[in-house]
Structures are given as C-alpha cells and as structure tokens.
mmCIF file of C-alpha atoms in Angstrom:
data_model
loop_
_atom_site.group_PDB
_atom_site.id
_atom_site.type_symbol
_atom_site.label_atom_id
_atom_site.label_comp_id
_atom_site.label_asym_id
_atom_site.label_seq_id
_atom_site.Cartn_x
_atom_site.Cartn_y
_atom_site.Cartn_z
ATOM 1 C CA MET A 504 -28.912 46.001 -61.815
ATOM 2 C CA MET A 505 -29.520 42.583 -60.147
ATOM 3 C CA MET A 506 -32.704 41.244 -61.072
ATOM 4 C CA GLU A 507 -35.015 38.839 -59.275
ATOM 5 C CA THR A 508 -35.969 35.635 -60.613
ATOM 6 C CA LEU A 509 -38.452 33.074 -59.637
ATOM 7 C CA ASP A 510 -38.714 29.438 -60.292
ATOM 8 C CA SER A 511 -42.116 27.735 -60.188
ATOM 9 C CA PHE A 512 -44.391 25.026 -61.503
ATOM 10 C CA ALA A 513 -47.862 25.408 -63.422
ATOM 11 C CA ASP A 514 -50.094 22.791 -64.173
ATOM 12 C CA VAL A 515 -51.527 22.283 -67.852
ATOM 13 C CA PRO A 516 -53.410 19.225 -69.780
ATOM 14 C CA GLY A 517 -51.007 16.463 -69.469
ATOM 15 C CA GLY A 518 -48.612 17.399 -66.218
ATOM 16 C CA ARG A 519 -46.907 20.666 -65.319
ATOM 17 C CA VAL A 520 -44.516 23.281 -66.971
ATOM 18 C CA PHE A 521 -41.670 24.365 -65.890
ATOM 19 C CA LEU A 522 -41.585 28.528 -65.941
ATOM 20 C CA ARG A 523 -38.843 31.045 -64.731
ATOM 21 C CA ARG A 524 -40.119 34.758 -64.412
ATOM 22 C CA TRP A 525 -37.530 37.458 -64.351
ATOM 23 C CA VAL A 526 -39.409 40.792 -62.291
ATOM 24 C CA GLY A 527 -39.326 43.939 -64.396
ATOM 25 C CA GLU A 528 -39.392 47.913 -63.181
ATOM 26 C CA ASP A 529 -42.721 48.526 -64.029
ATOM 27 C CA ALA A 530 -45.266 45.664 -62.773
ATOM 28 C CA ARG A 531 -48.143 47.999 -64.509
ATOM 29 C CA ARG A 532 -47.004 46.752 -68.235
ATOM 30 C CA ALA A 533 -48.191 43.630 -69.561
ATOM 31 C CA PRO A 534 -45.596 41.064 -68.672
ATOM 32 C CA ILE A 535 -43.639 39.799 -72.355
ATOM 33 C CA VAL A 536 -43.655 35.954 -72.757
ATOM 34 C CA LEU A 537 -41.034 33.992 -74.404
ATOM 35 C CA LEU A 538 -41.823 31.298 -76.258
ATOM 36 C CA HIS A 539 -38.588 28.597 -77.523
ATOM 37 C CA ASP A 540 -37.689 26.912 -80.616
ATOM 38 C CA SER A 541 -38.368 23.110 -81.550
ATOM 39 C CA LEU A 542 -35.355 22.140 -79.281
ATOM 40 C CA GLY A 543 -35.447 24.765 -76.509
ATOM 41 C CA CYS A 544 -36.379 25.262 -72.728
ATOM 42 C CA VAL A 545 -35.878 28.144 -70.599
ATOM 43 C CA GLU A 546 -31.797 27.190 -70.230
ATOM 44 C CA LEU A 547 -31.325 27.615 -73.605
ATOM 45 C CA TRP A 548 -32.432 31.389 -73.480
ATOM 46 C CA ARG A 549 -29.405 32.601 -71.075
ATOM 47 C CA ASP A 550 -29.053 35.902 -70.334
ATOM 48 C CA PHE A 551 -31.543 36.999 -73.172
ATOM 49 C CA PRO A 552 -34.683 37.042 -70.635
ATOM 50 C CA ALA A 553 -33.237 39.122 -68.151
ATOM 51 C CA ALA A 554 -31.529 41.884 -70.654
ATOM 52 C CA LEU A 555 -34.798 41.810 -72.058
ATOM 53 C CA ALA A 556 -36.625 42.549 -69.113
ATOM 54 C CA ALA A 557 -33.840 45.245 -68.058
ATOM 55 C CA ALA A 558 -34.530 47.023 -71.768
ATOM 56 C CA THR A 559 -38.085 46.554 -71.910
ATOM 57 C CA ARG A 560 -38.955 47.393 -67.731
ATOM 58 C CA ARG A 561 -41.426 44.909 -68.199
ATOM 59 C CA GLU A 562 -41.375 41.300 -66.385
ATOM 60 C CA VAL A 563 -40.274 38.261 -68.329
ATOM 61 C CA ILE A 564 -41.922 35.179 -68.269
ATOM 62 C CA VAL A 565 -39.920 32.283 -69.714
ATOM 63 C CA TYR A 566 -41.388 28.322 -69.612
ATOM 64 C CA ASP A 567 -40.951 25.121 -71.116
ATOM 65 C CA ARG A 568 -42.913 23.443 -73.131
ATOM 66 C CA LEU A 569 -44.627 19.914 -71.916
ATOM 67 C CA GLY A 570 -42.370 17.511 -72.862
ATOM 68 C CA PHE A 571 -39.058 19.891 -72.964
ATOM 69 C CA GLY A 572 -36.498 21.002 -70.453
ATOM 70 C CA ARG A 573 -37.703 20.711 -66.692
ATOM 71 C CA SER A 574 -41.131 19.897 -67.500
ATOM 72 C CA THR A 575 -43.299 16.963 -67.099
ATOM 73 C CA PRO A 576 -42.773 14.478 -70.246
ATOM 74 C CA SER A 577 -45.435 13.816 -72.736
ATOM 75 C CA MET A 578 -46.912 10.381 -72.946
ATOM 76 C CA GLN A 579 -48.195 10.667 -76.690
ATOM 77 C CA ALA A 580 -46.380 11.290 -79.937
ATOM 78 C CA ALA A 581 -45.766 15.124 -81.233
ATOM 79 C CA SER A 582 -48.988 16.096 -83.154
ATOM 80 C CA VAL A 583 -48.750 17.725 -86.277
ATOM 81 C CA ARG A 584 -51.180 20.190 -85.192
ATOM 82 C CA PHE A 585 -48.676 20.817 -82.264
ATOM 83 C CA ILE A 586 -48.766 25.069 -83.192
ATOM 84 C CA ASP A 587 -52.838 24.916 -82.460
ATOM 85 C CA ASP A 588 -52.441 22.740 -79.642
ATOM 86 C CA GLU A 589 -49.859 25.536 -78.023
ATOM 87 C CA ALA A 590 -52.197 28.109 -78.867
ATOM 88 C CA GLU A 591 -55.701 26.337 -77.973
ATOM 89 C CA VAL A 592 -54.804 24.253 -75.254
ATOM 90 C CA PHE A 593 -51.654 24.464 -73.042
ATOM 91 C CA PHE A 594 -51.193 28.304 -73.387
ATOM 92 C CA PRO A 595 -54.291 29.316 -72.528
ATOM 93 C CA ALA A 596 -54.143 26.742 -69.465
ATOM 94 C CA LEU A 597 -50.629 28.613 -68.103
ATOM 95 C CA ARG A 598 -52.020 32.062 -68.781
ATOM 96 C CA LYS A 599 -55.277 30.865 -66.195
ATOM 97 C CA ALA A 600 -52.441 29.725 -63.783
ATOM 98 C CA LEU A 601 -50.747 32.592 -63.898
ATOM 99 C CA GLY A 602 -54.006 34.698 -63.558
ATOM 100 C CA LEU A 603 -52.417 36.989 -67.218
ATOM 101 C CA ALA A 604 -54.880 39.595 -68.089
ATOM 102 C CA ARG A 605 -52.851 40.617 -70.638
ATOM 103 C CA PHE A 606 -49.518 39.667 -72.309
ATOM 104 C CA VAL A 607 -46.694 40.474 -74.715
ATOM 105 C CA LEU A 608 -45.959 37.350 -76.742
ATOM 106 C CA PHE A 609 -42.256 37.119 -78.071
ATOM 107 C CA GLY A 610 -41.481 33.400 -79.892
ATOM 108 C CA HIS A 611 -38.252 31.832 -82.028
ATOM 109 C CA SER A 612 -38.279 30.059 -84.812
ATOM 110 C CA VAL A 613 -41.648 27.526 -84.427
ATOM 111 C CA GLY A 614 -42.105 29.407 -80.773
ATOM 112 C CA GLY A 615 -42.910 32.947 -83.302
ATOM 113 C CA ALA A 616 -45.320 30.750 -85.184
ATOM 114 C CA MET A 617 -46.844 29.652 -81.518
ATOM 115 C CA ALA A 618 -46.951 33.399 -80.472
ATOM 116 C CA LEU A 619 -49.026 34.344 -83.818
ATOM 117 C CA ALA A 620 -51.527 31.311 -83.864
ATOM 118 C CA THR A 621 -52.170 32.246 -79.851
ATOM 119 C CA ALA A 622 -52.458 35.943 -80.670
ATOM 120 C CA ALA A 623 -54.830 35.111 -83.054
ATOM 121 C CA ASN A 624 -56.743 32.571 -80.862
ATOM 122 C CA CYS A 625 -56.229 35.597 -77.082
ATOM 123 C CA GLY A 626 -57.850 38.299 -78.696
ATOM 124 C CA ASP A 627 -56.997 41.461 -76.490
ATOM 125 C CA GLY A 628 -55.634 39.734 -74.625
ATOM 126 C CA CYS A 629 -52.573 39.724 -76.287
ATOM 127 C CA GLU A 630 -51.014 43.478 -76.420
ATOM 128 C CA ALA A 631 -48.351 42.642 -79.351
ATOM 129 C CA VAL A 632 -45.864 40.090 -80.976
ATOM 130 C CA VAL A 633 -42.720 40.146 -81.112
ATOM 131 C CA THR A 634 -41.698 36.810 -84.167
ATOM 132 C CA GLU A 635 -38.103 36.071 -84.219
ATOM 133 C CA SER A 636 -36.797 33.215 -87.467
ATOM 134 C CA ALA A 637 -40.254 32.438 -87.274
ATOM 135 C CA GLN A 638 -41.808 29.829 -89.305
ATOM 136 C CA ALA A 639 -45.221 30.966 -91.365
ATOM 137 C CA PHE A 640 -45.213 27.465 -94.290
ATOM 138 C CA VAL A 641 -43.262 24.870 -94.959
ATOM 139 C CA GLU A 642 -40.454 26.067 -96.599
ATOM 140 C CA GLN A 643 -37.656 23.676 -99.173
ATOM 141 C CA ARG A 644 -35.056 25.385 -96.745
ATOM 142 C CA THR A 645 -36.543 24.949 -93.425
ATOM 143 C CA LEU A 646 -36.836 21.168 -94.319
ATOM 144 C CA ASP A 647 -33.435 20.603 -95.904
ATOM 145 C CA GLY A 648 -32.434 22.318 -92.454
ATOM 146 C CA ILE A 649 -34.286 19.334 -90.592
ATOM 147 C CA ARG A 650 -32.198 17.347 -92.711
ATOM 148 C CA ALA A 651 -28.997 17.833 -91.840
ATOM 149 C CA ALA A 652 -29.602 18.331 -88.163
ATOM 150 C CA LYS A 653 -31.343 15.448 -88.146
ATOM 151 C CA ALA A 654 -28.055 13.503 -89.636
ATOM 152 C CA GLN A 655 -25.452 15.620 -87.039
ATOM 153 C CA PHE A 656 -27.749 14.560 -84.304
ATOM 154 C CA ALA A 657 -27.223 10.475 -85.201
ATOM 155 C CA ASP A 658 -23.493 11.459 -83.699
ATOM 156 C CA ALA A 659 -23.960 10.540 -79.906
ATOM 157 C CA ALA A 660 -21.516 13.332 -78.706
ATOM 158 C CA GLN A 661 -24.563 15.430 -80.504
ATOM 159 C CA PHE A 662 -26.973 13.996 -79.225
ATOM 160 C CA ALA A 663 -25.593 14.335 -75.747
ATOM 161 C CA LYS A 664 -26.129 17.926 -76.048
ATOM 162 C CA LEU A 665 -29.879 17.453 -75.959
ATOM 163 C CA THR A 666 -29.959 15.080 -73.593
ATOM 164 C CA LYS A 667 -27.693 17.975 -71.441
ATOM 165 C CA TRP A 668 -30.916 20.140 -71.945
ATOM 166 C CA HIS A 669 -34.041 17.359 -71.462
ATOM 167 C CA GLY A 670 -32.909 14.512 -70.503
ATOM 168 C CA ASP A 671 -34.420 11.315 -70.554
ATOM 169 C CA LYS A 672 -37.322 13.327 -72.999
ATOM 170 C CA ALA A 673 -34.103 13.919 -75.513
ATOM 171 C CA ARG A 674 -35.676 11.812 -78.051
ATOM 172 C CA TRP A 675 -39.006 12.749 -78.066
ATOM 173 C CA VAL A 676 -37.765 16.724 -78.051
ATOM 174 C CA LEU A 677 -35.906 15.439 -81.611
ATOM 175 C CA ASP A 678 -38.173 12.966 -83.445
ATOM 176 C CA ALA A 679 -41.354 16.108 -82.249
ATOM 177 C CA TRP A 680 -39.604 18.469 -84.238
ATOM 178 C CA THR A 681 -37.724 16.164 -87.243
ATOM 179 C CA GLU A 682 -40.795 13.706 -87.765
ATOM 180 C CA VAL A 683 -43.619 16.368 -87.564
ATOM 181 C CA TRP A 684 -42.229 18.870 -89.837
ATOM 182 C CA LEU A 685 -40.528 16.201 -92.070
ATOM 183 C CA SER A 686 -44.531 14.545 -92.329
ATOM 184 C CA PRO A 687 -46.610 14.544 -95.656
ATOM 185 C CA GLU A 688 -48.984 15.188 -93.403
ATOM 186 C CA PHE A 689 -47.582 18.775 -91.961
ATOM 187 C CA SER A 690 -46.074 19.800 -95.351
ATOM 188 C CA SER A 691 -49.394 21.816 -96.161
ATOM 189 C CA TRP A 692 -48.936 23.371 -92.450
ATOM 190 C CA ASN A 693 -49.242 27.801 -93.023
ATOM 191 C CA LEU A 694 -50.059 30.307 -90.967
ATOM 192 C CA ASP A 695 -52.532 32.277 -93.017
ATOM 193 C CA ALA A 696 -55.705 31.772 -90.940
ATOM 194 C CA GLN A 697 -54.338 32.531 -87.863
ATOM 195 C CA LEU A 698 -52.530 35.756 -89.346
ATOM 196 C CA ALA A 699 -55.859 37.390 -90.605
ATOM 197 C CA ARG A 700 -57.236 37.083 -87.014
ATOM 198 C CA VAL A 701 -53.738 38.722 -85.203
ATOM 199 C CA ARG A 702 -54.950 42.389 -84.383
ATOM 200 C CA CYS A 703 -52.342 43.851 -82.302
ATOM 201 C CA PRO A 704 -49.190 44.496 -83.275
ATOM 202 C CA VAL A 705 -46.429 42.543 -84.930
ATOM 203 C CA LEU A 706 -42.972 42.748 -85.039
ATOM 204 C CA ALA A 707 -41.176 40.575 -87.132
ATOM 205 C CA ILE A 708 -37.615 39.753 -86.360
ATOM 206 C CA HIS A 709 -35.240 37.483 -89.465
ATOM 207 C CA GLY A 710 -32.131 37.052 -90.287
ATOM 208 C CA ASP A 711 -30.751 37.526 -93.921
ATOM 209 C CA ALA A 712 -28.953 34.532 -93.651
ATOM 210 C CA ASP A 713 -31.476 32.291 -92.028
ATOM 211 C CA GLU A 714 -30.503 28.828 -92.365
ATOM 212 C CA TYR A 715 -34.053 27.460 -91.235
ATOM 213 C CA GLY A 716 -36.087 30.003 -93.592
ATOM 214 C CA SER A 717 -36.198 32.671 -96.409
ATOM 215 C CA GLU A 718 -37.592 36.403 -95.923
ATOM 216 C CA ALA A 719 -40.256 34.923 -97.813
ATOM 217 C CA PHE A 720 -41.857 33.947 -93.866
ATOM 218 C CA PRO A 721 -41.731 37.152 -91.915
ATOM 219 C CA ARG A 722 -42.834 39.265 -95.354
ATOM 220 C CA ARG A 723 -45.787 36.578 -95.111
ATOM 221 C CA ILE A 724 -46.327 37.340 -91.591
ATOM 222 C CA VAL A 725 -46.324 41.638 -91.904
ATOM 223 C CA ASP A 726 -48.316 40.826 -94.999
ATOM 224 C CA GLY A 727 -50.776 38.570 -93.136
ATOM 225 C CA VAL A 728 -51.641 40.275 -89.684
ATOM 226 C CA GLY A 729 -54.844 42.253 -89.546
ATOM 227 C CA GLY A 730 -52.784 44.736 -87.387
ATOM 228 C CA ALA A 731 -50.253 46.877 -87.594
ATOM 229 C CA SER A 732 -46.783 45.278 -88.444
ATOM 230 C CA THR A 733 -43.182 46.036 -88.592
ATOM 231 C CA LEU A 734 -40.676 44.417 -90.817
ATOM 232 C CA ALA A 735 -36.340 43.993 -89.364
ATOM 233 C CA ILE A 736 -34.466 42.088 -91.541
ATOM 234 C CA LEU A 737 -30.983 41.950 -90.053
ATOM 235 C CA ASP A 738 -28.105 42.061 -91.700
ATOM 236 C CA ARG A 739 -25.301 38.894 -92.112
ATOM 237 C CA CYS A 740 -27.307 37.295 -89.312
ATOM 238 C CA GLY A 741 -28.778 33.129 -88.678
ATOM 239 C CA HIS A 742 -31.630 31.633 -87.240
ATOM 240 C CA VAL A 743 -30.776 33.045 -83.241
ATOM 241 C CA PRO A 744 -30.648 36.864 -83.987
ATOM 242 C CA HIS A 745 -31.151 36.672 -79.663
ATOM 243 C CA ARG A 746 -27.833 35.184 -80.114
ATOM 244 C CA GLU A 747 -25.884 36.343 -82.769
ATOM 245 C CA GLN A 748 -27.081 40.337 -82.300
ATOM 246 C CA THR A 749 -28.518 40.773 -79.410
ATOM 247 C CA ASP A 750 -27.733 44.384 -79.083
ATOM 248 C CA GLU A 751 -29.985 44.692 -82.051
ATOM 249 C CA VAL A 752 -32.831 42.480 -81.144
ATOM 250 C CA LEU A 753 -33.138 44.639 -77.691
ATOM 251 C CA ARG A 754 -33.233 47.622 -79.449
ATOM 252 C CA LEU A 755 -35.555 46.810 -81.819
ATOM 253 C CA SER A 756 -38.166 44.880 -78.995
ATOM 254 C CA ALA A 757 -37.392 48.184 -76.307
ATOM 255 C CA SER A 758 -38.609 50.561 -79.379
ATOM 256 C CA PHE A 759 -41.667 48.406 -80.846
ATOM 257 C CA LEU A 760 -43.054 47.891 -77.073
ATOM 258 C CA ALA A 761 -42.170 51.330 -75.962
ATOM 259 C CA ASP A 762 -45.963 52.474 -77.828
ATOM 260 C CA VAL A 763 -47.417 49.487 -76.303
ATOM 261 C CA ASP A 764 -49.704 50.063 -72.924
#
C-alpha cells in the first residue's frame, strides 16, 4: 500500500532537528520513534520505517539527531555524556514539540542505548523498547571495530560516503563516534543504572556475527531491565539486522508490539 510521509523540523536546544513521519493505519496506538546509529540519519534507514509502519500498523517517526543529516550542525564537540544528553535534553524537547503523550522506541546500535536511557527517563510515557545491536557497556570488540572503521574512513572515497548523507557535518559526525568511544573518559560507560529504571517491555535483537558487539550486550540488557524482556539472537547476522534480515526484524517487532497498547 502507499504510505504517506510527512517531513518537518522541530526545535530542540541548540537548533532544529529534521524528522520524517510515516502515517500508520491505527492513529490510536502509540507511534514508534526510531533512533539511529552513530553514523546514521533519516535517509539511511531507507525503506525500513515504511515497512515497520505497515507491519505494526503504527505511525513511525524518524529524526536526525542534532549535528546529523539535515539537522542543525552542532556547535560543540561531542561529549562523553552524549547518550544521557539525548535521553535527558534532546528527546524530551522533541517529544514536547510533537506532543507525544505515549510512544514506543526502536533504537539501532548506540540508538538502542539511547532508547533505553530515554525509557528510563520518561517513565510511563514509553510503552515499549526495541533495541537492535545496542551497546550496553564498552567492549573490546566494539573498540576494535571502531578503530578499523576509523582507518577505513581515512580514505577519501570512504569519507565521501559520509559527506553524501551529512554534508559539511561529516567530519563532526565521524569524530563524535570514534573520538568519544576511544577516549579514556568513556571507557567505564555502561547502561546498568538506566536499565534498572526501565519498567516497560523490552525486546533486544542482536546478530550472532555482530562486528561491533558480542551477545553479552543484549543479555546484559534483558537481565538488567526492570520490566519484562525478550532476547532474540539472529543467526548469521551482523550489525544491521534491519537491513540484513529485514523480514525477521519486522516479524519480531510486530509480534512483540501486538500486545502493547
């Protein structure tokens, strides 16, 4: 079926964020808000948001975090508190601008960590969380993957791929990922305190061949949250399940959210 999309901007501290909405069939159900990964943006979700809206019959909202995609450039270097800042400063401003009384969060990679931190901060407003390849602490595999990616982006042709999506913000986007995660100040980061405050149902999806994190991440998530949790490990799947195993991610998400009002 044809899916209506609506593009707009919302004011947040420090600028405006670009967002796109896919209108679902059932306006009574809480919309799903997607939080992108460290190098992501609205456009890099490609066809997945429309497919998720169709599978769940819910509205889906995706936004470029400040400094990414079509949103306002960030005027400050990324902070080691960037996950908490998204949960405590930027998402609440976006929620207010959109008038979201209730919502579901779906986060990929660091967006999954942000989704959990946001759920911990928003209480009953968050009805459920789906994490996909989410980090829960700093693991050596993650650091090794980031170092390898940093070396690849030293090549001009590779860096041009970032410029395609982020324009003049590409260098800031790359540094916000590599320099924060590889910094000594970030080495002790983990989600443990936030997980204990997440009371809504959580589905943690993870590929068994994820090059940026082991199965210790989703297991830490499902064991640590304060509400009901479900673990889904996908066979022969890497860091981007929604692209590598789209149908299975849609099936898992739709089934999980079917009982969430």
